[in-house]
XYZ file of N, CA and C in Angstrom:
726
model
N -21.464 -13.593 2.106
C -22.089 -12.746 3.790
C -21.852 -11.503 3.255
N -22.647 -10.339 3.544
C -22.559 -9.158 3.495
C -21.583 -8.337 4.987
N -20.967 -7.676 4.604
C -20.145 -7.141 5.443
C -21.227 -6.015 6.412
N -21.042 -5.519 7.777
C -21.605 -5.059 8.541
C -21.506 -3.302 7.776
N -20.798 -3.077 7.421
C -20.584 -1.836 6.840
C -20.716 -1.481 5.267
N -21.431 -2.520 4.709
C -21.553 -2.641 3.511
C -23.237 -2.917 3.184
N -23.882 -1.773 2.648
C -25.127 -1.773 2.160
C -25.991 -2.464 1.299
N -26.847 -3.215 1.683
C -27.663 -4.264 0.508
C -28.960 -3.691 -0.215
N -29.236 -4.203 -1.182
C -29.963 -3.297 -2.408
C -31.002 -4.237 -2.475
N -32.268 -3.563 -2.555
C -33.190 -4.185 -3.715
C -32.882 -5.248 -4.996
N -32.153 -4.463 -5.589
C -31.457 -5.321 -6.498
C -30.160 -6.219 -6.088
N -30.386 -7.390 -6.519
C -29.453 -8.474 -6.399
C -28.297 -8.047 -7.317
N -28.508 -7.451 -8.565
C -27.357 -7.536 -9.263
C -26.118 -5.978 -8.978
N -26.783 -5.433 -8.161
C -26.284 -4.273 -7.727
C -25.255 -4.668 -6.518
N -25.964 -5.477 -5.883
C -25.261 -6.045 -4.378
C -23.764 -6.733 -5.462
N -24.030 -7.949 -6.154
C -23.253 -8.240 -7.056
C -21.790 -7.431 -7.413
N -22.450 -6.506 -8.247
C -21.484 -5.310 -8.798
C -20.495 -4.718 -7.577
N -20.936 -4.399 -6.391
C -20.198 -4.012 -5.100
C -19.276 -4.985 -4.690
N -19.775 -6.406 -4.386
C -18.894 -7.286 -4.063
C -18.284 -7.574 -5.037
N -18.211 -7.882 -6.338
C -17.097 -8.093 -7.137
C -16.090 -6.914 -7.104
N -16.733 -5.559 -7.012
C -15.470 -4.984 -7.462
C -14.646 -4.744 -5.880
N -15.273 -4.800 -4.948
C -14.321 -5.061 -3.794
C -13.283 -6.445 -3.873
N -13.837 -7.447 -4.663
C -12.972 -8.477 -4.481
C -12.002 -8.556 -5.698
N -12.099 -8.028 -6.516
C -11.243 -7.299 -7.566
C -10.211 -6.434 -7.066
N -10.456 -5.508 -5.992
C -9.605 -5.137 -5.078
C -8.569 -5.562 -4.416
N -9.309 -6.393 -3.888
C -8.415 -7.360 -2.820
C -7.703 -8.518 -3.669
N -7.741 -8.632 -4.796
C -6.814 -9.607 -6.139
C -6.008 -8.413 -6.204
N -6.488 -7.580 -6.380
C -5.309 -6.505 -6.962
C -3.821 -6.169 -6.209
N -4.527 -6.403 -4.786
C -3.998 -5.994 -3.363
C -3.169 -7.315 -3.201
N -3.708 -8.338 -3.430
C -2.917 -9.543 -3.224
C -1.900 -9.951 -3.849
N -2.055 -9.647 -5.485
C -0.649 -9.539 -6.465
C 0.389 -8.527 -5.986
N -0.601 -7.307 -5.824
C 1.446 -6.346 -5.273
C 1.649 -6.584 -3.860
N 0.952 -7.205 -2.874
C 1.532 -7.689 -1.927
C 2.768 -9.146 -2.134
N 2.307 -10.023 -3.209
C 2.999 -11.280 -3.851
C 4.353 -10.440 -4.459
N 4.118 -9.491 -5.132
C 5.047 -9.071 -5.540
C 6.550 -8.647 -4.810
N 5.741 -7.802 -3.389
C 6.726 -7.151 -2.684
C 7.210 -8.296 -1.880
N 6.568 -9.514 -1.412
C 6.993 -10.545 -0.887
C 8.428 -11.117 -1.722
N 7.932 -11.119 -3.099
C 9.535 -11.589 -4.087
C 10.591 -10.599 -4.024
N 10.274 -9.466 -4.218
C 11.401 -8.453 -3.998
C 12.056 -8.661 -2.622
N 11.447 -8.730 -1.548
C 12.279 -9.130 -0.195
C 12.904 -10.194 -0.407
N 12.578 -11.168 -0.708
C 13.225 -12.463 -1.099
C 14.083 -12.253 -1.895
N 14.351 -11.972 -2.854
C 15.443 -11.726 -3.541
C 16.275 -11.068 -3.022
N 16.094 -9.343 -2.433
C 17.029 -8.653 -1.486
C 17.856 -9.824 -0.505
N 17.027 -10.390 0.061
C 17.279 -10.982 0.864
C 18.384 -12.524 0.799
N 18.007 -12.889 -0.644
C 18.975 -14.068 -0.374
C 20.015 -13.790 -2.002
N 19.545 -12.334 -2.627
C 20.881 -12.071 -3.538
C 20.276 -12.988 -4.824
N 18.918 -12.836 -4.873
C 18.199 -13.680 -6.194
C 18.173 -12.262 -7.304
N 18.834 -12.538 -8.165
C 18.691 -11.397 -9.338
C 17.790 -11.890 -10.229
N 17.532 -13.093 -10.294
C 16.554 -13.590 -11.144
C 14.975 -13.605 -10.714
N 14.871 -13.501 -9.706
C 13.708 -13.251 -8.682
C 13.448 -11.858 -8.962
N 14.464 -10.887 -8.488
C 14.474 -9.650 -8.489
C 13.940 -9.037 -10.181
N 14.439 -9.613 -11.228
C 14.287 -9.218 -12.440
C 12.668 -9.457 -12.654
N 12.317 -10.792 -12.142
C 10.567 -11.198 -12.700
C 10.075 -9.540 -11.741
N 10.119 -9.397 -10.514
C 9.394 -8.438 -9.757
C 9.669 -7.021 -10.841
N 10.926 -7.074 -11.751
C 11.100 -5.593 -12.221
C 9.937 -5.310 -13.489
N 9.967 -6.895 -13.826
C 9.170 -6.731 -15.191
C 7.636 -7.088 -15.066
N 7.395 -7.154 -13.972
C 5.644 -7.945 -14.244
C 4.718 -6.781 -13.191
N 5.104 -5.782 -13.742
C 4.072 -4.884 -12.989
C 3.137 -4.318 -13.697
N 3.351 -4.965 -15.259
C 2.499 -4.544 -15.892
C 1.107 -5.229 -15.838
N 1.069 -6.476 -14.700
C -0.456 -7.196 -14.488
C -0.696 -6.300 -13.455
N -0.475 -5.390 -12.337
C -0.958 -4.652 -11.320
C -1.334 -3.362 -12.534
N -1.193 -3.042 -13.510
C -1.687 -1.875 -13.800
C -2.794 -2.431 -14.742
N -2.882 -3.287 -15.196
C -3.798 -4.071 -16.225
C -5.114 -4.321 -15.436
N -4.747 -4.525 -13.906
C -5.893 -4.739 -12.757
C -6.187 -3.569 -12.214
N -5.553 -2.619 -12.457
C -6.060 -0.810 -12.431
C -7.057 -0.604 -13.473
N -6.770 -0.627 -14.531
C -7.327 -0.234 -15.313
C -8.863 -1.005 -15.703
N -8.935 -2.112 -15.761
C -9.826 -3.105 -15.478
C -10.741 -2.700 -13.936
N -10.466 -2.279 -12.967
C -11.344 -1.888 -11.751
C -12.004 -0.347 -11.758
N -10.894 0.143 -12.840
C -11.187 1.728 -12.607
C -12.411 1.539 -14.164
N -12.320 0.386 -14.758
C -13.727 0.804 -15.922
C -14.565 0.365 -15.323
N -14.450 -0.566 -13.965
C -15.854 -1.354 -13.224
C -16.425 0.115 -12.476
N -15.630 0.837 -11.779
C -15.567 1.859 -11.156
C -16.814 2.850 -11.723
N -16.004 3.405 -13.212
C -16.853 3.837 -14.085
C -18.271 3.478 -14.500
N -18.293 2.277 -14.694
C -19.403 1.582 -15.118
C -20.558 1.661 -14.543
N -20.387 1.366 -12.467
C -21.153 1.726 -11.543
C -21.734 2.951 -11.811
N -20.854 4.190 -11.612
C -21.110 5.562 -11.530
C -22.041 5.395 -12.582
N -21.976 5.160 -13.994
C -23.257 5.417 -14.804
C -23.916 4.911 -14.853
N -24.412 3.488 -14.404
C -25.512 2.954 -14.495
C -26.327 3.161 -13.457
N -25.717 3.124 -12.363
C -26.671 3.016 -10.788
C -26.466 4.009 -10.125
N -25.735 5.265 -10.410
C -25.901 6.795 -10.274
C -25.968 6.609 -8.591
N -24.790 5.977 -7.981
C -25.106 5.407 -6.394
C -24.967 7.051 -5.444
N -25.612 6.641 -4.467
C -25.378 8.076 -3.236
C -24.937 7.124 -2.140
N -24.503 8.247 -1.139
C -24.442 7.898 0.113
C -23.540 7.020 0.420
N -23.720 5.889 1.036
C -22.017 4.500 0.999
C -22.065 4.354 -0.074
N -22.868 3.771 -0.936
C -22.526 3.086 -2.116
C -21.524 3.947 -2.871
N -21.789 5.448 -3.008
C -20.867 6.356 -3.545
C -19.677 6.346 -2.881
N -19.806 6.603 -1.571
C -18.358 6.821 -0.748
C -17.455 5.261 -1.232
N -17.909 4.304 -1.352
C -17.277 3.180 -1.394
C -16.849 2.913 -2.620
N -17.518 3.429 -3.974
C -16.931 3.414 -5.211
C -15.644 4.281 -5.344
N -15.281 5.636 -4.530
C -14.524 6.643 -4.771
C -13.597 6.183 -3.972
N -13.795 5.551 -2.586
C -12.689 4.905 -1.677
C -12.021 3.836 -2.622
N -12.917 2.816 -3.618
C -12.203 1.914 -4.119
C -11.241 2.524 -5.428
N -11.892 3.478 -5.990
C -11.531 4.119 -7.063
C -9.643 4.823 -6.642
N -9.597 5.245 -5.591
C -8.602 5.866 -5.143
C -7.783 4.912 -4.248
N -8.191 4.001 -4.113
C -7.473 2.887 -3.395
C -6.900 2.311 -4.106
N -7.249 1.694 -5.730
C -6.726 1.296 -6.703
C -5.503 1.851 -7.307
N -5.334 3.144 -7.090
C -4.533 4.046 -7.887
C -3.202 3.825 -6.660
N -3.444 3.974 -5.575
C -2.456 3.904 -4.603
C -1.864 2.754 -4.703
N -2.301 1.630 -4.914
C -2.191 -0.060 -4.820
C -1.454 0.068 -6.151
N -1.359 0.773 -7.618
C -0.854 1.183 -8.126
C 0.188 1.727 -8.338
N 0.705 2.815 -7.358
C 1.644 3.232 -6.819
C 2.577 2.741 -6.573
N 1.979 1.562 -5.315
C 2.406 0.291 -4.329
C 3.489 -0.020 -5.879
N 2.950 -1.024 -6.383
C 3.314 -1.818 -7.421
C 4.676 -0.690 -8.372
N 4.323 0.276 -8.461
C 5.661 1.262 -9.039
C 6.541 1.086 -8.352
N 6.718 1.118 -7.113
C 7.620 1.305 -5.993
C 8.691 -0.077 -5.808
N 7.498 -1.084 -5.980
C 7.769 -2.577 -5.699
C 9.053 -3.122 -7.176
N 8.702 -2.574 -7.876
C 9.076 -2.511 -9.103
C 10.575 -1.808 -9.314
N 10.262 -0.737 -8.503
C 11.785 0.102 -8.385
C 12.859 -0.896 -7.415
N 12.178 -1.332 -6.482
C 12.881 -2.073 -5.468
C 13.457 -3.299 -6.629
N 12.860 -3.953 -7.221
C 13.373 -4.891 -7.759
C 14.465 -4.612 -8.816
N 14.498 -3.372 -9.458
C 15.457 -2.623 -10.047
C 16.856 -3.152 -9.512
N 16.151 -2.162 -7.940
C 17.637 -1.841 -7.447
C 18.267 -2.899 -7.052
N 17.522 -3.987 -6.441
C 17.819 -5.175 -5.961
C 18.882 -6.154 -6.973
N 18.456 -5.786 -8.270
C 19.378 -6.170 -9.721
C 20.597 -5.809 -9.101
N 20.551 -4.565 -9.497
C 22.011 -3.846 -9.231
C 22.845 -4.031 -7.927
N 22.237 -4.432 -6.712
C 22.884 -4.261 -5.400
C 23.733 -6.181 -5.772
N 22.717 -6.910 -6.251
C 23.235 -8.169 -6.413
C 24.138 -8.310 -7.437
N 24.025 -7.420 -8.469
C 25.138 -7.584 -9.747
C 26.548 -6.875 -9.166
N 26.407 -5.746 -8.217
C 27.530 -4.916 -7.370
C 28.221 -5.666 -6.649
N 27.477 -6.741 -6.014
C 27.909 -7.662 -4.470
C 28.327 -6.671 -3.796
N 27.163 -5.683 -3.131
C 27.279 -4.735 -1.963
C 27.255 -5.686 -0.474
N 28.229 -4.806 0.180
C 28.249 -5.612 1.285
C 26.868 -5.643 2.507
N 26.624 -7.005 2.862
C 25.264 -7.197 3.645
C 25.177 -6.003 4.633
N 25.861 -5.591 4.914
C 25.544 -4.308 6.050
C 24.634 -3.629 4.979
N 24.609 -3.379 4.209
C 23.647 -2.670 3.384
C 22.443 -3.165 3.802
N 22.063 -4.582 3.770
C 20.800 -4.611 3.441
C 19.551 -5.467 4.722
N 20.977 -5.195 5.796
C 19.630 -5.034 6.904
C 19.230 -4.519 7.607
N 19.515 -3.384 7.648
C 18.224 -2.431 8.048
C 16.857 -2.284 7.040
N 17.679 -2.155 5.829
C 16.701 -2.187 4.469
C 15.748 -3.196 4.443
N 16.204 -4.450 4.953
C 15.386 -5.596 4.797
C 14.114 -5.670 6.052
N 14.661 -5.166 6.947
C 13.919 -4.649 8.669
C 12.804 -3.843 7.900
N 12.946 -2.838 7.390
C 12.237 -1.850 6.885
C 11.048 -2.206 5.631
N 11.724 -3.169 5.108
C 10.844 -3.439 4.068
C 9.634 -4.580 4.711
N 10.018 -5.199 5.236
C 9.411 -6.509 6.142
C 8.373 -5.538 7.018
N 8.391 -4.439 7.571
C 7.680 -3.914 8.624
C 6.323 -3.067 7.263
N 6.877 -2.585 5.965
C 5.757 -2.267 5.280
C 4.900 -2.948 4.610
N 5.678 -4.646 4.856
C 4.997 -5.562 3.657
C 3.950 -6.090 4.951
N 4.098 -5.859 6.089
C 3.065 -6.187 7.042
C 2.318 -5.279 7.180
N 2.346 -3.737 7.293
C 1.376 -2.765 7.189
C 0.668 -2.656 5.565
N 0.984 -3.176 4.525
C 0.488 -3.459 3.357
C -0.483 -4.655 3.700
N 0.079 -5.840 4.074
C -1.061 -6.639 4.578
C -2.284 -6.569 5.445
N -1.825 -5.702 6.639
C -2.770 -5.377 7.791
C -3.957 -4.340 7.019
N -3.412 -3.457 6.305
C -4.221 -2.236 5.893
C -5.250 -3.210 4.640
N -4.716 -4.015 3.756
C -5.735 -5.085 2.812
C -6.608 -5.854 3.443
N -6.489 -6.413 5.134
C -7.594 -7.059 5.592
C -8.352 -5.888 6.545
N -7.690 -4.799 6.293
C -8.817 -3.929 6.769
C -9.933 -3.363 5.849
N -9.523 -3.660 4.966
C -10.459 -3.308 3.575
C -11.427 -4.759 3.157
N -10.366 -5.774 3.466
C -11.471 -6.570 3.350
C -12.477 -6.553 4.255
N -12.211 -6.016 5.520
C -13.412 -6.384 6.956
C -14.096 -4.770 6.667
N -13.524 -3.946 6.321
C -14.118 -2.525 5.824
C -14.305 -2.101 7.681
N -12.891 -2.356 8.187
C -12.526 -2.072 9.564
C -11.980 -0.797 9.854
N -12.375 0.500 10.180
C -11.925 1.962 10.252
C -10.607 1.737 11.663
N -11.158 0.795 12.606
C -10.102 0.909 13.757
C -8.839 0.292 13.404
N -8.954 -0.787 12.819
C -7.889 -1.406 11.784
C -7.334 -0.405 11.029
N -7.734 0.222 10.279
C -7.303 1.084 9.156
C -6.431 2.296 10.184
N -7.083 2.630 11.020
C -6.484 3.862 12.108
C -4.899 3.445 12.750
N -5.101 1.900 13.180
C -3.589 1.116 13.362
C -2.638 1.059 12.460
N -3.251 1.149 11.314
C -2.270 1.313 10.329
C -1.445 2.610 10.369
N -2.412 3.444 10.368
C -2.070 4.960 10.509
C -0.613 5.510 11.209
N -0.930 4.766 12.383
C -0.214 4.766 13.788
C 1.059 4.226 13.558
N 1.440 3.720 12.562
C 2.903 3.064 12.276
C 3.348 4.085 11.127
N 2.707 4.711 10.456
C 3.442 5.684 9.547
C 4.705 6.555 10.155
N 4.820 6.851 11.466
C 5.528 7.642 12.104
C 7.165 6.563 12.538
N 6.594 5.566 12.730
C 7.686 4.476 13.069
C 8.325 4.201 11.852
N 7.722 4.058 10.087
C 8.283 3.814 9.210
C 9.223 5.157 8.460
N 8.814 6.316 9.343
C 9.423 7.361 8.635
C 10.931 7.595 9.523
N 10.824 7.109 10.957
C 11.898 6.664 11.852
C 13.258 5.937 11.235
N 12.460 5.048 10.591
C 13.158 3.779 10.292
C 14.128 4.593 8.937
N 13.554 5.022 8.332
C 13.758 5.663 6.653
C 14.907 6.684 7.145
N 14.912 7.392 8.249
C 15.542 8.448 8.767
C 16.950 7.923 9.041
N 16.977 6.574 9.959
C 17.856 6.002 10.606
C 19.020 5.188 9.647
N 18.113 4.802 8.563
C 18.841 3.740 7.505
C 19.347 4.831 6.315
N 19.083 5.985 6.443
C 19.567 7.170 5.589
C 20.744 6.987 6.048
N 20.825 7.969 7.166
C 21.949 8.252 8.066
C 23.055 7.337 7.928
N 22.465 6.053 8.043
C 23.692 4.955 7.961
C 24.661 5.040 6.560
N 23.426 4.937 5.816
C 23.768 4.518 4.159
C 24.970 5.830 4.170
N 24.590 7.372 4.424
C 25.492 8.550 3.956
C 27.030 7.863 4.997
N 27.006 7.432 5.936
C 27.846 7.003 6.743
C 28.954 6.094 5.827
N 28.343 5.354 5.324
C 28.745 4.360 4.689
C 29.548 5.273 3.060
N 28.971 6.167 2.646
C 29.859 6.570 1.278
C 30.766 7.599 1.783
N 30.555 8.114 3.137
C 31.394 8.877 3.643
C 32.971 8.221 4.057
N 32.791 7.035 4.366
C 33.780 6.097 4.895
C 34.540 5.910 3.888
N 33.710 5.373 2.642
C 34.504 5.167 1.174
C 33.754 5.547 0.160
N 34.301 6.447 -0.478
C 33.901 7.037 -1.870
C 33.646 5.985 -3.015
N 34.657 4.955 -2.774
C 33.939 3.960 -3.966
C 32.774 3.008 -4.041
N 32.192 3.410 -2.771
C 30.590 2.504 -2.517
C 29.683 3.316 -2.812
N 29.992 4.537 -3.170
C 28.301 5.456 -3.461
C 27.754 4.953 -4.695
N 28.171 4.323 -5.568
C 27.003 3.839 -6.717
C 26.485 2.805 -6.026
N 26.936 1.807 -5.120
C 26.148 1.207 -4.484
C 25.190 1.536 -3.423
N 25.892 2.288 -2.670
C 24.891 2.768 -1.672
C 23.784 3.872 -2.401
N 23.724 4.222 -3.690
C 23.007 5.160 -4.028
C 21.990 4.030 -4.293
N 22.330 2.775 -4.652
C 20.911 1.964 -5.008
C 20.098 1.398 -3.876
N 20.956 1.401 -2.888
C 20.138 1.121 -1.594
C 19.446 2.063 -0.960
N 20.234 3.466 -1.356
C 19.279 4.536 -1.002
C 17.840 4.841 -1.801
N 17.921 4.578 -2.793
C 16.532 4.093 -3.844
C 15.514 3.288 -3.591
N 15.969 2.244 -2.881
C 15.430 0.819 -2.293
C 14.637 1.401 -1.237
N 15.526 2.129 -0.173
C 14.748 2.588 1.329
C 13.619 4.003 0.987
N 13.879 4.624 -0.112
C 12.797 5.595 -0.268
C 11.430 4.831 -1.011
N 11.938 3.940 -1.833
C 10.682 2.881 -2.415
C 9.850 2.321 -1.282
N 10.225 2.107 -0.258
C 9.547 1.274 1.073
C 9.052 2.286 1.609
N 9.689 3.866 1.902
C 8.863 4.612 2.569
C 7.740 5.142 1.990
N 7.798 5.280 0.710
C 6.425 5.672 -0.118
C 5.477 4.469 -0.174
N 6.045 3.173 -0.311
C 4.976 2.125 -0.157
C 4.394 2.233 1.396
N 4.743 2.582 2.185
C 4.372 2.968 3.702
C 3.167 4.023 3.466
N 3.503 4.990 2.904
C 2.959 6.599 2.814
C 1.611 5.867 1.853
N 1.744 5.038 1.225
C 0.434 4.597 0.132
C -0.264 3.695 0.860
N 0.027 3.361 1.510
C -1.132 1.942 2.397
C -1.676 2.673 3.655
N -0.828 3.924 4.034
C -1.188 4.769 4.854
C -2.673 5.606 4.300
N -2.526 5.818 3.122
C -3.297 6.802 2.501
C -4.966 5.503 2.294
N -4.359 4.228 1.893
C -5.711 3.585 1.423
C -6.416 3.447 3.063
N -5.517 3.552 4.469
C -6.049 3.380 5.300
C -7.012 4.448 5.617
N -6.589 5.388 5.024
C -7.792 6.735 5.365
C -8.899 6.588 4.383
N -8.714 6.136 3.253
C -9.890 5.550 2.390
C -11.007 4.991 2.834
N -10.638 4.087 3.771
C -11.241 2.717 4.540
C -11.910 3.782 5.760
N -11.362 4.448 6.323
C -12.201 5.529 7.204
C -13.107 6.367 6.754
N -12.966 6.672 5.485
C -13.649 8.122 4.620
C -14.761 6.920 4.560
N -14.732 5.849 4.161
C -16.014 5.063 3.522
C -16.771 4.495 4.848
N -16.097 4.223 5.670
C -16.861 3.363 7.083
C -17.504 4.793 8.079
N -16.553 5.704 7.867
C -17.311 6.874 8.794
C -17.797 7.848 8.246
N -17.522 8.194 6.786
C -18.335 9.362 6.190
C -17.566 10.564 6.208
N -15.912 10.479 6.929
C -15.220 11.575 7.243
C -13.795 11.519 6.624
N -13.508 12.685 5.791
C -11.793 12.826 5.169
C -11.028 12.830 6.127
N -10.491 12.097 6.163
C -9.294 12.476 7.509
C -7.564 12.841 6.692
N -7.884 12.841 5.567
C -6.605 13.438 5.018
C -6.168 14.609 5.418
N -4.508 14.686 5.819
C -4.162 16.034 6.662
C -4.509 16.223 7.623
N -4.969 15.043 8.423
C -5.520 15.143 10.160
C -4.438 14.816 10.934
N -4.112 15.011 11.966
C -3.244 14.554 12.793
C -3.715 13.249 13.341
N -3.137 12.372 13.765
C -3.272 11.336 14.343
C -4.340 11.199 15.620
N -4.087 12.226 16.530
C -4.537 12.221 17.487
C -6.262 12.800 17.046
N -6.488 13.862 16.221
C -7.939 13.758 15.631
C -8.410 13.104 15.024
N -8.071 12.181 14.350
C -8.646 11.055 13.745
C -8.864 9.764 14.918
N -7.746 9.882 15.923
C -8.380 9.189 17.105
C -9.770 9.151 17.946
N -9.794 10.801 17.792
C -10.785 11.523 18.513
C -12.082 11.013 17.869
N -12.270 11.428 16.495
C -13.120 10.868 15.432
C -13.606 9.519 15.872
N -12.966 8.684 15.592
C -13.430 7.333 15.657
C -13.754 7.139 17.024
N -13.379 7.531 18.141
C -13.928 7.148 19.566
C -15.195 7.845 19.453
N -15.676 9.185 18.842
C -16.788 9.864 19.175
C -17.419 8.995 18.066
N -17.568 8.407 17.079
C -18.072 7.514 15.907
C -18.513 6.470 16.777
N -17.614 5.723 17.535
C -17.860 4.573 18.431
C -19.011 4.235 19.311
N -18.764 5.423 20.048
C -19.409 6.019 21.411
C -21.355 6.459 20.658
N -21.290 6.932 19.446
C -22.313 6.700 19.150
C -23.307 5.861 18.704
N -22.375 4.283 17.984
C -22.967 3.490 17.485
C -23.324 2.720 18.691
């Protein structure tokens, strides 16, 4: 079924190419989300084997990025799309770049989890990290859902959560620094935890970027480096016009 924001064409083949492109992005997003879920499960359960799986299977995400990028290039060359079609291809091209980078960050979480489980770090290190990790997992799920529906309002709701992730990051960092100051012997363990937190924070940033690409496609407006208040105003204006 065609989405409201996806134009239809005289050429059914072109419609199929665009639908396949979107489907492949969602498949890539689903794989990244699955890896993130496994990384969080490994961290929660101290499962070094599962963490090792996450750390060594990012190549699947990379392969999908290459495949979808080639599809985008083929559509640009064959179809020379304009207007909404061109915005869709550009949004897809940028989205897969951010998904690939999320995959890289998840791989880092897997590696850090292997270190943490090997060192038998205190459970106190995990509590805030897991909460933040589950938060960014929900954000990733929400932005992929917004992409599936090409829903700019849902994408904006993702952007609204970015300050919350930044606040979580700052709070956990302060806590981990306190652990290091209280017990210098914990420095190597805490550094692994710090790297995991930084990875989760970047995952949130990349998910926010994907939300901006959705808004760009649907609304035709580039909202990068734009405040949340200005984005909300733009979306309200667009909604009132429709």
